[in-house]
């Protein structure tokens, strides 16, 4: 047996334990590393390392035409790719000063709200998984499938959608798309209600999340929080209401807010937002159905310089083929301008700061990624809590590595 | 009374006078610039002033203009007054030889990582920043990749063995 070593006089023993959480840990749902100092079970500090999947989108974007940037935006928050796609197209449209027909706006809103639901349902069910309730996650996953089937019907792809065009959509919504939408509208609310019943007043879930990872409204604002995380702290800021885009002003919906900014409030805010999104989808679908005759066929604005010609013309007509090539290869220059345009992404204000110098590609394009900005508060959120609380805090912030690292 | 761009401008002119220049309104967003040493004074005034109240930092990034001698790098702040729902853009320019700019991280916690990102990609040296090190790139990197002199990787480069990736 070894003898007990006495430290020389004046030495201070290290009382804390350092653990590495991540970069690839099953509990972090993405590539996140945290170097956590623990005093017993209590977190003293957490130091985040980010950038594991950094892909230099801002550099690439300086060399690409607008349509070649859309697939880059897919890979920001890949749980709700259409939101990013439309955010980018809306930025271009604002730069070009294009007026979008109402029907396109409403169709976009349907897709954007579906994307918001698909993002929030992942986040909320993951919070469930991290607090020990796995079934909710598996159960809701099949409804995300229904949303992805709608995407598939509209643009052909599911996760990284590359959906839409500058000015609208690549083709009109088919009847199957609307049928699938109707199916989702019918089957989703009961499932969400069941999910609510499983979690919202569940004693175990409440004990695990109430008071965990809280932030005050003041600190949240100072940290640049936006989206559901800011609203959970009690600030009713929503880009859809404050700076309406895509005709959100035509819709009647409420902005749910929390008060304590803890995991439970974040969960509830996301949950209520899903219900509100359903309301918006219902109204939008009704508005879309009210278009009759030629108006019901409108699915894009008239932007010959940037809207791709019909595929069938590209295959049969010389002029259309040339235009297709010119637009894809970025032979049409963007006008000189400087614009900041933002939309309400699933995680908060997704901004595009675009500077153009008259060339075919942006001079500079900066993505304001909500994730990146609020993740820096993680250390403050988890300080003094338990390690298991830190895991829930991370998932309830809805950190998406793709958006974080750009 | 709604906070209009004219009110913001006259309020700032009252305080700083001719030190603020380059007034513009691209796409309706009030944009102005000042000497880089003034940045904290201007940001603090925008934050503290009861009438202005720009208490939310939406975004901070840099832009590289290699041809503008003496002010190659621009640091761009996007600020938001959420109560009045007004946004402004404030720019400062710095030379690339000595890109020292005072940090705004004491005023806005949000600026901490955004300044690290700006340092990482453009090499803007934020004086007084508590933890100014690379954030998205590897620590060993010895250049600032978003500066214009660095091209995207040449698809034909030969120093990498790309047999596995289908390039020959």
Coordinates of C-alpha atoms in Angstrom, one line a residue:
Chain A
X1 CA 0.0 0.0 0.0
X2 CA 1.4 3.4 -1.0
X3 CA 1.9 6.0 1.7
X4 CA -0.1 9.1 1.7
X5 CA 1.9 11.9 0.1
X6 CA 1.8 15.2 1.9
X7 CA 2.2 18.2 -0.4
X8 CA 4.9 20.7 0.5
X9 CA 3.8 23.6 2.6
X10 CA 2.0 26.3 0.6
X11 CA 0.8 24.1 -2.2
X12 CA -2.8 24.2 -3.2
X13 CA -4.5 21.0 -4.3
X14 CA -6.7 21.1 -7.4
X15 CA -10.2 20.4 -6.2
X16 CA -12.0 20.4 -9.5
X17 CA -12.3 17.7 -12.1
X18 CA -11.9 18.4 -15.8
X19 CA -13.9 16.4 -18.2
X20 CA -14.2 16.6 -21.9
X21 CA -17.8 16.5 -23.1
X22 CA -17.6 15.9 -26.9
X23 CA -16.6 16.5 -29.6
X24 CA -18.5 13.4 -30.5
X25 CA -20.6 12.4 -27.6
X26 CA -24.0 10.8 -28.0
X27 CA -25.5 13.2 -25.6
X28 CA -24.5 16.3 -27.5
X29 CA -26.4 15.6 -30.8
X30 CA -23.8 17.1 -33.0
X31 CA -20.1 18.0 -33.0
X32 CA -19.7 20.0 -29.9
X33 CA -16.8 20.0 -27.5
X34 CA -17.1 21.3 -24.0
X35 CA -14.2 21.3 -21.5
X36 CA -16.1 21.3 -18.2
X37 CA -14.7 22.0 -14.8
X38 CA -16.6 20.1 -12.2
X39 CA -16.6 20.6 -8.4
X40 CA -18.1 17.4 -7.3
X41 CA -21.2 17.3 -9.5
X42 CA -21.5 21.1 -9.9
X43 CA -20.3 22.8 -13.0
X44 CA -17.8 25.6 -12.3
X45 CA -17.1 26.5 -15.9
X46 CA -17.7 25.3 -19.4
X47 CA -15.4 26.2 -22.2
X48 CA -16.9 25.6 -25.7
X49 CA -14.8 24.7 -28.7
X50 CA -16.6 25.3 -32.0
X51 CA -15.7 25.0 -35.6
X52 CA -15.4 21.3 -36.1
X53 CA -17.5 21.4 -39.3
X54 CA -16.6 24.8 -40.5
X55 CA -16.9 24.9 -44.3
X56 CA -16.0 28.5 -45.1
X57 CA -19.4 29.3 -46.7
X58 CA -18.7 33.0 -46.6
X59 CA -15.5 32.6 -48.6
X60 CA -17.2 30.2 -51.1
X61 CA -20.1 32.6 -51.4
X62 CA -17.8 35.4 -52.6
X63 CA -17.1 33.3 -55.7
X64 CA -20.6 31.9 -56.5
X65 CA -23.6 33.1 -58.3
X66 CA -26.9 33.5 -56.3
X67 CA -28.2 30.0 -57.2
X68 CA -25.0 28.4 -56.3
X69 CA -25.3 30.0 -52.8
X70 CA -28.7 28.5 -52.1
X71 CA -27.3 25.0 -51.6
X72 CA -24.8 26.4 -49.1
X73 CA -27.7 27.9 -47.1
X74 CA -29.3 24.4 -46.9
X75 CA -26.4 23.3 -44.8
X76 CA -26.7 26.0 -42.2
X77 CA -29.6 24.9 -40.1
X78 CA -30.2 21.6 -41.8
X79 CA -33.3 20.8 -39.7
X80 CA -35.2 23.6 -41.5
X81 CA -33.4 24.1 -44.8
X82 CA -36.3 25.7 -46.7
X83 CA -36.3 28.6 -44.2
X84 CA -32.7 29.3 -45.1
X85 CA -33.3 28.9 -48.8
X86 CA -36.2 31.4 -48.7
X87 CA -34.2 33.7 -46.5
X88 CA -31.5 33.9 -49.1
X89 CA -34.0 34.3 -52.0
X90 CA -35.8 37.0 -50.1
X91 CA -32.5 38.8 -49.6
X92 CA -31.8 38.7 -53.3
X93 CA -35.3 39.8 -54.1
X94 CA -35.0 42.8 -51.8
X95 CA -31.7 43.7 -53.4
X96 CA -33.2 43.5 -56.9
X97 CA -36.4 45.2 -55.8
X98 CA -38.7 42.4 -57.0
X99 CA -42.4 42.4 -56.1
X100 CA -43.6 39.0 -55.2
X101 CA -47.2 37.9 -56.0
X102 CA -49.4 37.1 -53.0
X103 CA -49.9 33.5 -53.9
X104 CA -46.1 32.9 -53.9
X105 CA -45.9 34.6 -50.5
X106 CA -48.6 32.3 -49.1
X107 CA -47.1 29.2 -50.6
X108 CA -43.8 30.1 -49.1
X109 CA -45.4 30.7 -45.7
X110 CA -46.9 27.2 -45.8
X111 CA -43.4 25.7 -46.4
X112 CA -41.7 28.0 -43.9
X113 CA -44.1 27.1 -41.2
X114 CA -43.8 23.4 -42.0
X115 CA -40.0 23.8 -41.7
X116 CA -40.5 25.6 -38.4
X117 CA -42.6 22.7 -37.1
X118 CA -40.1 20.1 -38.3
X119 CA -37.3 22.0 -36.5
X120 CA -39.2 22.5 -33.3
X121 CA -40.4 19.0 -33.1
X122 CA -36.9 17.7 -33.3
X123 CA -35.7 20.1 -30.7
X124 CA -38.5 19.4 -28.2
X125 CA -38.4 15.7 -28.6
X126 CA -34.7 15.7 -28.1
X127 CA -35.2 17.6 -24.9
X128 CA -37.4 14.7 -24.0
X129 CA -34.8 12.1 -24.9
X130 CA -32.2 13.9 -22.8
X131 CA -34.5 13.9 -19.8
X132 CA -35.2 10.1 -20.2
X133 CA -38.3 9.9 -22.4
X134 CA -37.3 8.4 -25.7
X135 CA -40.7 7.4 -27.0
X136 CA -41.8 10.9 -27.8
X137 CA -38.8 11.3 -30.2
X138 CA -39.6 8.1 -32.1
X139 CA -43.2 8.9 -32.2
X140 CA -42.9 12.4 -33.6
X141 CA -40.3 11.4 -36.2
X142 CA -42.9 9.8 -38.4
X143 CA -44.7 13.2 -38.6
X144 CA -41.4 14.9 -39.7
X145 CA -41.5 12.2 -42.5
X146 CA -44.9 13.6 -43.6
X147 CA -43.3 17.1 -43.8
X148 CA -40.4 15.8 -45.8
X149 CA -42.8 14.1 -48.2
X150 CA -44.3 17.4 -48.9
X151 CA -40.9 18.9 -49.6
X152 CA -40.2 16.0 -51.9
X153 CA -43.3 16.6 -53.8
X154 CA -42.4 20.3 -54.3
X155 CA -38.7 20.3 -55.0
X156 CA -37.6 16.6 -55.1
X157 CA -35.4 16.6 -52.1
X158 CA -35.9 16.1 -48.4
X159 CA -33.2 17.3 -46.0
X160 CA -31.1 19.8 -47.9
X161 CA -33.9 21.0 -50.1
X162 CA -32.4 23.8 -52.3
X163 CA -36.1 24.8 -52.7
X164 CA -37.4 27.7 -54.7
X165 CA -36.1 30.3 -57.0
X166 CA -35.5 34.0 -56.9
X167 CA -39.0 35.2 -57.5
X168 CA -40.9 32.1 -56.4
X169 CA -40.9 28.4 -56.9
X170 CA -39.5 26.2 -59.7
X171 CA -43.0 24.7 -60.4
X172 CA -46.5 25.0 -59.2
X173 CA -47.6 22.9 -56.3
X174 CA -49.1 19.7 -57.5
X175 CA -52.4 18.3 -56.3
X176 CA -50.4 15.5 -54.5
X177 CA -48.5 18.2 -52.7
X178 CA -51.8 19.7 -51.4
X179 CA -53.1 16.3 -50.6
X180 CA -50.0 15.5 -48.5
X181 CA -50.4 18.9 -46.8
X182 CA -54.0 18.1 -46.0
X183 CA -53.0 14.7 -44.6
X184 CA -50.4 16.4 -42.4
X185 CA -52.8 19.0 -41.2
X186 CA -55.2 16.3 -40.2
X187 CA -52.8 13.9 -38.6
X188 CA -50.3 16.2 -36.9
X189 CA -52.4 18.1 -34.4
X190 CA -53.6 14.9 -32.5
X191 CA -50.0 13.7 -32.4
X192 CA -48.8 16.9 -31.0
X193 CA -51.6 17.0 -28.5
X194 CA -50.6 13.5 -27.3
X195 CA -47.0 14.7 -27.1
X196 CA -48.1 17.7 -25.0
X197 CA -50.0 15.4 -22.7
X198 CA -46.9 13.3 -22.3
X199 CA -44.6 16.2 -21.3
X200 CA -46.1 19.5 -20.4
X201 CA -47.6 18.5 -17.0
X202 CA -45.4 15.5 -16.5
X203 CA -43.9 15.7 -13.0
X204 CA -40.6 14.1 -13.8
X205 CA -40.1 16.3 -16.9
X206 CA -41.0 19.4 -15.0
X207 CA -38.6 18.6 -12.2
X208 CA -35.9 18.0 -14.7
X209 CA -36.4 21.2 -16.6
X210 CA -37.9 23.9 -14.4
X211 CA -35.2 26.3 -13.2
X212 CA -32.6 24.6 -15.3
X213 CA -30.3 26.8 -17.5
X214 CA -32.3 30.0 -16.9
X215 CA -31.4 33.4 -18.3
X216 CA -33.0 36.8 -17.6
X217 CA -34.4 38.9 -20.4
X218 CA -31.8 41.5 -19.9
X219 CA -28.9 39.1 -20.2
X220 CA -30.5 37.3 -23.1
X221 CA -30.7 40.6 -25.0
X222 CA -27.2 41.5 -24.1
X223 CA -26.1 38.1 -25.4
X224 CA -27.9 38.7 -28.7
X225 CA -30.5 35.9 -28.2
X226 CA -33.3 35.8 -30.7
X227 CA -36.0 33.4 -31.6
X228 CA -37.7 31.0 -29.1
X229 CA -34.8 31.3 -26.7
X230 CA -35.2 35.0 -26.3
X231 CA -39.0 34.7 -26.2
X232 CA -38.7 32.1 -23.4
X233 CA -36.9 34.8 -21.4
X234 CA -39.9 37.1 -21.9
X235 CA -39.1 39.3 -24.8
X236 CA -41.8 39.2 -27.5
X237 CA -39.4 39.9 -30.4
X238 CA -40.2 38.0 -33.6
X239 CA -39.0 39.1 -37.1
X240 CA -42.3 37.9 -38.6
X241 CA -44.2 40.6 -36.7
X242 CA -41.5 43.3 -36.3
X243 CA -40.3 43.4 -39.9
X244 CA -42.9 41.3 -41.8
X245 CA -41.6 39.6 -45.0
X246 CA -43.4 37.3 -47.4
X247 CA -46.8 38.9 -46.3
X248 CA -46.8 37.7 -42.7
X249 CA -48.8 40.8 -42.0
X250 CA -51.8 39.2 -43.6
X251 CA -52.0 36.5 -40.9
X252 CA -53.5 36.3 -37.5
X253 CA -51.3 34.6 -35.0
X254 CA -49.8 35.1 -31.5
X255 CA -46.3 35.1 -30.3
X256 CA -45.9 32.9 -27.2
X257 CA -43.5 34.2 -24.6
X258 CA -42.1 32.6 -21.4
X259 CA -40.9 34.4 -18.3
X260 CA -37.9 32.6 -16.7
X261 CA -35.9 31.6 -19.8
X262 CA -35.2 28.1 -18.4
X263 CA -35.4 24.8 -20.3
X264 CA -39.1 24.3 -19.4
X265 CA -40.0 27.8 -20.8
X266 CA -38.0 27.2 -24.0
X267 CA -39.8 23.9 -24.4
X268 CA -43.2 25.5 -23.9
X269 CA -42.5 28.4 -26.2
X270 CA -41.4 26.0 -29.0
X271 CA -44.4 23.8 -28.3
X272 CA -46.9 26.8 -28.6
X273 CA -45.1 28.0 -31.7
X274 CA -45.8 24.7 -33.4
X275 CA -49.5 25.2 -32.6
X276 CA -49.3 28.8 -33.9
X277 CA -47.5 27.5 -37.1
X278 CA -50.5 25.2 -37.6
X279 CA -52.8 28.1 -37.4
X280 CA -50.7 30.0 -39.9
X281 CA -50.6 27.1 -42.3
X282 CA -54.4 26.7 -42.1
X283 CA -54.9 30.4 -42.9
X284 CA -52.4 30.3 -45.7
X285 CA -53.9 27.2 -47.3
X286 CA -57.3 28.8 -47.2
X287 CA -55.9 31.9 -48.8
X288 CA -54.2 29.8 -51.5
X289 CA -57.4 28.1 -52.3
X290 CA -59.2 31.4 -52.7
X291 CA -57.2 32.2 -55.8
X292 CA -59.2 31.3 -58.9
X293 CA -58.5 31.0 -62.6
X294 CA -55.3 32.4 -63.9
X295 CA -54.3 33.7 -60.4
X296 CA -54.3 30.1 -59.1
X297 CA -51.5 29.3 -61.6
X298 CA -49.1 31.9 -60.4
X299 CA -46.1 30.4 -58.7
X300 CA -43.3 32.9 -59.5
X301 CA -42.8 36.6 -60.1
X302 CA -41.7 37.8 -63.5
X303 CA -37.9 38.1 -63.2
X304 CA -36.4 37.1 -66.6
X305 CA -32.9 37.9 -65.5
X306 CA -32.9 35.6 -62.5
X307 CA -35.8 33.2 -62.7
X308 CA -34.8 30.1 -64.5
X309 CA -36.8 29.3 -67.6
X310 CA -39.1 26.2 -67.7
X311 CA -37.3 22.9 -67.9
X312 CA -39.3 21.9 -70.9
X313 CA -38.3 25.0 -72.8
X314 CA -34.7 24.5 -71.8
X315 CA -34.7 21.1 -73.5
X316 CA -36.5 22.3 -76.6
X317 CA -35.7 26.0 -77.2
X318 CA -32.3 27.5 -77.9
X319 CA -33.0 30.9 -76.1
X320 CA -34.3 29.2 -73.0
X321 CA -31.2 27.0 -72.9
X322 CA -28.9 30.0 -73.2
X323 CA -30.7 31.8 -70.4
X324 CA -30.6 28.8 -68.2
X325 CA -26.9 28.6 -68.7
X326 CA -26.4 32.3 -68.1
X327 CA -28.3 32.3 -64.9
X328 CA -26.8 29.2 -63.4
X329 CA -23.2 30.2 -64.3
X330 CA -23.9 33.7 -63.0
X331 CA -23.5 35.7 -66.2
X332 CA -26.1 38.2 -65.1
X333 CA -24.5 40.7 -62.7
X334 CA -26.1 41.7 -59.4
X335 CA -26.7 45.4 -59.0
X336 CA -24.5 47.4 -56.7
X337 CA -25.9 47.5 -53.2
X338 CA -25.6 46.8 -49.6
X339 CA -28.5 45.2 -47.7
X340 CA -29.2 43.5 -44.4
X341 CA -32.2 41.3 -44.6
X342 CA -33.4 38.9 -42.0
X343 CA -36.1 36.3 -41.5
X344 CA -37.3 34.4 -38.4
X345 CA -35.5 31.2 -38.7
X346 CA -36.3 28.3 -36.4
X347 CA -33.6 29.3 -34.0
X348 CA -34.0 33.1 -34.3
X349 CA -33.1 35.9 -36.5
X350 CA -31.4 34.5 -39.5
X351 CA -29.7 37.5 -41.2
X352 CA -28.0 37.9 -44.5
X353 CA -25.6 40.9 -44.9
X354 CA -25.0 41.2 -48.6
X355 CA -22.6 43.6 -50.3
X356 CA -22.5 43.6 -54.0
X357 CA -20.2 45.5 -56.3
X358 CA -21.8 44.9 -59.6
X359 CA -20.1 41.6 -60.2
X360 CA -21.7 38.2 -60.7
X361 CA -21.0 37.1 -57.1
X362 CA -21.5 38.9 -53.8
X363 CA -18.5 41.1 -52.8
X364 CA -19.2 40.0 -49.2
X365 CA -21.9 37.8 -47.7
X366 CA -22.2 37.4 -44.0
X367 CA -24.6 35.1 -42.4
X368 CA -26.0 36.1 -39.0
X369 CA -26.4 32.7 -37.5
X370 CA -28.5 32.8 -34.4
X371 CA -27.0 29.6 -33.0
X372 CA -23.5 31.0 -33.1
X373 CA -24.5 34.1 -31.2
X374 CA -26.4 32.5 -28.4
X375 CA -24.2 29.5 -27.8
X376 CA -21.6 31.8 -26.2
X377 CA -24.0 32.1 -23.2
X378 CA -23.8 28.4 -22.6
X379 CA -21.1 28.8 -20.0
X380 CA -23.2 31.3 -18.1
X381 CA -26.4 29.2 -18.4
X382 CA -24.8 26.0 -17.0
X383 CA -22.7 27.5 -14.3
X384 CA -23.6 26.1 -10.9
X385 CA -25.8 23.5 -12.3
X386 CA -25.4 19.7 -12.6
X387 CA -23.7 18.0 -15.5
X388 CA -27.0 16.3 -16.5
X389 CA -28.7 19.7 -16.5
X390 CA -26.0 21.0 -18.9
X391 CA -27.0 18.3 -21.4
X392 CA -30.7 19.3 -21.3
X393 CA -29.7 23.0 -21.5
X394 CA -27.7 22.3 -24.6
X395 CA -30.5 20.4 -26.4
X396 CA -33.2 23.0 -25.3
X397 CA -31.1 25.8 -26.9
X398 CA -31.4 23.8 -30.1
X399 CA -27.8 24.0 -31.2
X400 CA -27.3 22.9 -34.8
X401 CA -23.7 22.4 -35.6
X402 CA -24.2 23.4 -39.3
X403 CA -25.5 26.8 -38.4
X404 CA -23.0 27.3 -35.6
X405 CA -19.9 26.7 -37.8
X406 CA -21.2 27.9 -41.2
Chain B
X1 CA -43.1 59.8 -31.6
X2 CA -41.6 57.3 -33.9
X3 CA -37.8 57.2 -34.1
X4 CA -37.0 58.1 -37.6
X5 CA -33.6 58.1 -39.4
X6 CA -33.7 62.0 -39.3
X7 CA -34.1 62.0 -35.5
X8 CA -31.3 59.5 -35.0
X9 CA -29.0 61.5 -37.3
X10 CA -29.7 64.9 -35.7
X11 CA -29.3 63.4 -32.2
X12 CA -25.9 61.9 -33.2
X13 CA -24.8 65.1 -34.9
X14 CA -25.7 67.1 -31.8
X15 CA -23.3 64.9 -29.8
X16 CA -20.5 64.1 -32.2
X17 CA -20.8 66.8 -34.8
X18 CA -18.6 66.5 -37.8
X19 CA -16.8 63.4 -36.4
X20 CA -19.5 61.2 -37.9
X21 CA -19.4 61.0 -41.7
X22 CA -20.5 58.9 -44.6
X23 CA -24.2 59.2 -44.0
X24 CA -26.2 56.9 -46.3
X25 CA -29.4 55.1 -46.3
X26 CA -29.1 52.0 -48.5
X27 CA -32.4 50.2 -48.6
X28 CA -33.7 52.4 -45.8
X29 CA -31.1 51.5 -43.2
X30 CA -29.3 54.5 -41.8
X31 CA -25.5 54.0 -42.2
X32 CA -22.7 56.1 -41.0
X33 CA -19.1 55.9 -40.2
X34 CA -16.5 57.5 -37.9
X35 CA -12.9 57.4 -36.9
X36 CA -12.1 54.0 -35.5
X37 CA -11.0 55.4 -32.1
X38 CA -14.4 56.7 -31.5
X39 CA -16.2 53.4 -31.9
X40 CA -16.8 52.8 -28.1
X41 CA -17.9 56.3 -27.5
X42 CA -20.4 56.1 -30.3
X43 CA -21.7 52.6 -29.3
X44 CA -22.0 53.6 -25.7
X45 CA -23.9 56.8 -26.6
X46 CA -26.2 54.8 -28.8
X47 CA -26.8 52.4 -26.0
X48 CA -27.2 54.8 -23.2
X49 CA -29.2 57.6 -24.8
X50 CA -32.8 57.4 -23.7
X51 CA -34.1 58.5 -27.0
X52 CA -31.9 56.3 -29.1
X53 CA -31.6 53.1 -27.0
X54 CA -29.8 50.8 -29.4
X55 CA -29.4 48.1 -26.9
X56 CA -29.3 45.1 -29.2
X57 CA -26.3 44.1 -31.3
X58 CA -27.7 42.2 -34.2
X59 CA -24.5 41.6 -36.0
X60 CA -20.8 42.4 -36.2
X61 CA -18.6 41.5 -39.1
X62 CA -15.8 42.8 -41.2
X63 CA -15.3 43.6 -44.9
X64 CA -12.0 43.7 -46.7
X65 CA -11.4 46.5 -49.3
X66 CA -7.8 45.8 -50.6
X67 CA -7.8 48.9 -52.8
X68 CA -8.7 51.5 -50.1
X69 CA -5.3 52.4 -48.8
X70 CA -5.1 53.1 -45.1
X71 CA -8.6 51.8 -44.5
X72 CA -8.6 48.3 -45.9
X73 CA -10.7 46.7 -43.3
X74 CA -14.2 47.8 -42.3
X75 CA -15.8 46.6 -39.1
X76 CA -19.6 46.8 -39.4
X77 CA -21.9 46.9 -36.5
X78 CA -25.6 46.3 -37.0
X79 CA -27.6 47.7 -34.1
X80 CA -31.3 47.3 -33.3
X81 CA -33.6 49.4 -31.1
X82 CA -36.2 46.7 -30.4
X83 CA -38.8 49.0 -28.8
X84 CA -39.0 51.3 -31.8
X85 CA -38.0 48.6 -34.2
X86 CA -35.3 50.6 -35.9
X87 CA -32.0 49.3 -37.2
X88 CA -28.8 51.2 -38.0
X89 CA -25.5 50.2 -39.4
X90 CA -22.3 51.7 -38.1
X91 CA -18.9 51.2 -39.8
X92 CA -15.4 52.0 -38.9
X93 CA -12.4 51.6 -41.1
X94 CA -8.9 50.6 -40.1
X95 CA -5.6 50.1 -41.9
X96 CA -4.5 46.5 -42.5
X97 CA -1.0 47.2 -41.2
X98 CA -2.1 47.9 -37.7
X99 CA -5.7 46.7 -37.4
X100 CA -6.4 47.7 -33.8
X101 CA -10.0 48.4 -32.8
X102 CA -11.4 48.7 -29.4
X103 CA -13.6 45.8 -28.3
X104 CA -17.3 46.2 -27.8
X105 CA -17.5 43.0 -25.7
X106 CA -17.8 44.8 -22.4
X107 CA -20.9 46.6 -23.7
X108 CA -22.4 43.7 -25.6
X109 CA -21.7 40.1 -24.5
X110 CA -22.8 39.1 -27.9
X111 CA -19.8 40.8 -29.4
X112 CA -17.4 38.4 -27.7
X113 CA -17.6 35.6 -30.2
X114 CA -18.5 37.8 -33.2
X115 CA -15.2 39.7 -32.6
X116 CA -13.3 36.4 -32.3
X117 CA -14.8 35.3 -35.6
X118 CA -13.8 38.7 -37.1
X119 CA -10.3 38.3 -35.8
X120 CA -10.2 34.7 -37.1
X121 CA -11.1 35.6 -40.6
X122 CA -9.8 39.2 -41.1
X123 CA -7.2 39.6 -38.4
X124 CA -8.9 42.6 -36.8
X125 CA -7.1 43.0 -33.4
X126 CA -9.8 43.9 -30.9
X127 CA -8.0 45.7 -28.1
X128 CA -9.1 44.7 -24.6
X129 CA -11.0 41.6 -25.7
X130 CA -11.0 39.0 -22.9
X131 CA -10.2 36.0 -25.0
X132 CA -9.1 37.0 -28.5
X133 CA -8.2 33.7 -30.2
X134 CA -9.3 31.8 -33.3
X135 CA -12.7 30.3 -33.0
X136 CA -13.7 28.5 -36.2
X137 CA -10.4 27.8 -37.8
X138 CA -7.6 25.8 -36.3
X139 CA -5.3 27.5 -33.9
X140 CA -2.2 26.9 -36.0
X141 CA -3.5 28.8 -39.0
X142 CA -1.1 31.7 -39.8
X143 CA -3.2 33.8 -42.1
X144 CA -6.6 35.4 -42.2
X145 CA -8.6 33.5 -44.9
X146 CA -11.4 35.9 -45.7
X147 CA -9.0 38.6 -46.8
X148 CA -9.3 39.1 -50.5
X149 CA -5.7 38.1 -51.4
X150 CA -6.5 34.5 -50.6
X151 CA -8.2 32.8 -53.5
X152 CA -10.5 29.8 -53.1
X153 CA -8.6 26.6 -53.4
X154 CA -7.4 26.1 -57.0
X155 CA -9.2 23.1 -58.3
X156 CA -6.1 22.1 -60.3
X157 CA -3.6 22.2 -57.5
X158 CA -1.2 19.3 -57.5
X159 CA 0.3 19.3 -54.1
X160 CA -2.6 17.3 -52.8
X161 CA -3.2 13.7 -53.8
X162 CA -6.7 13.7 -55.0
X163 CA -6.9 10.4 -56.6
X164 CA -9.5 9.3 -54.0
X165 CA -11.7 12.3 -54.8
X166 CA -12.1 11.7 -58.5
X167 CA -9.9 14.5 -59.6
X168 CA -6.9 13.5 -61.8

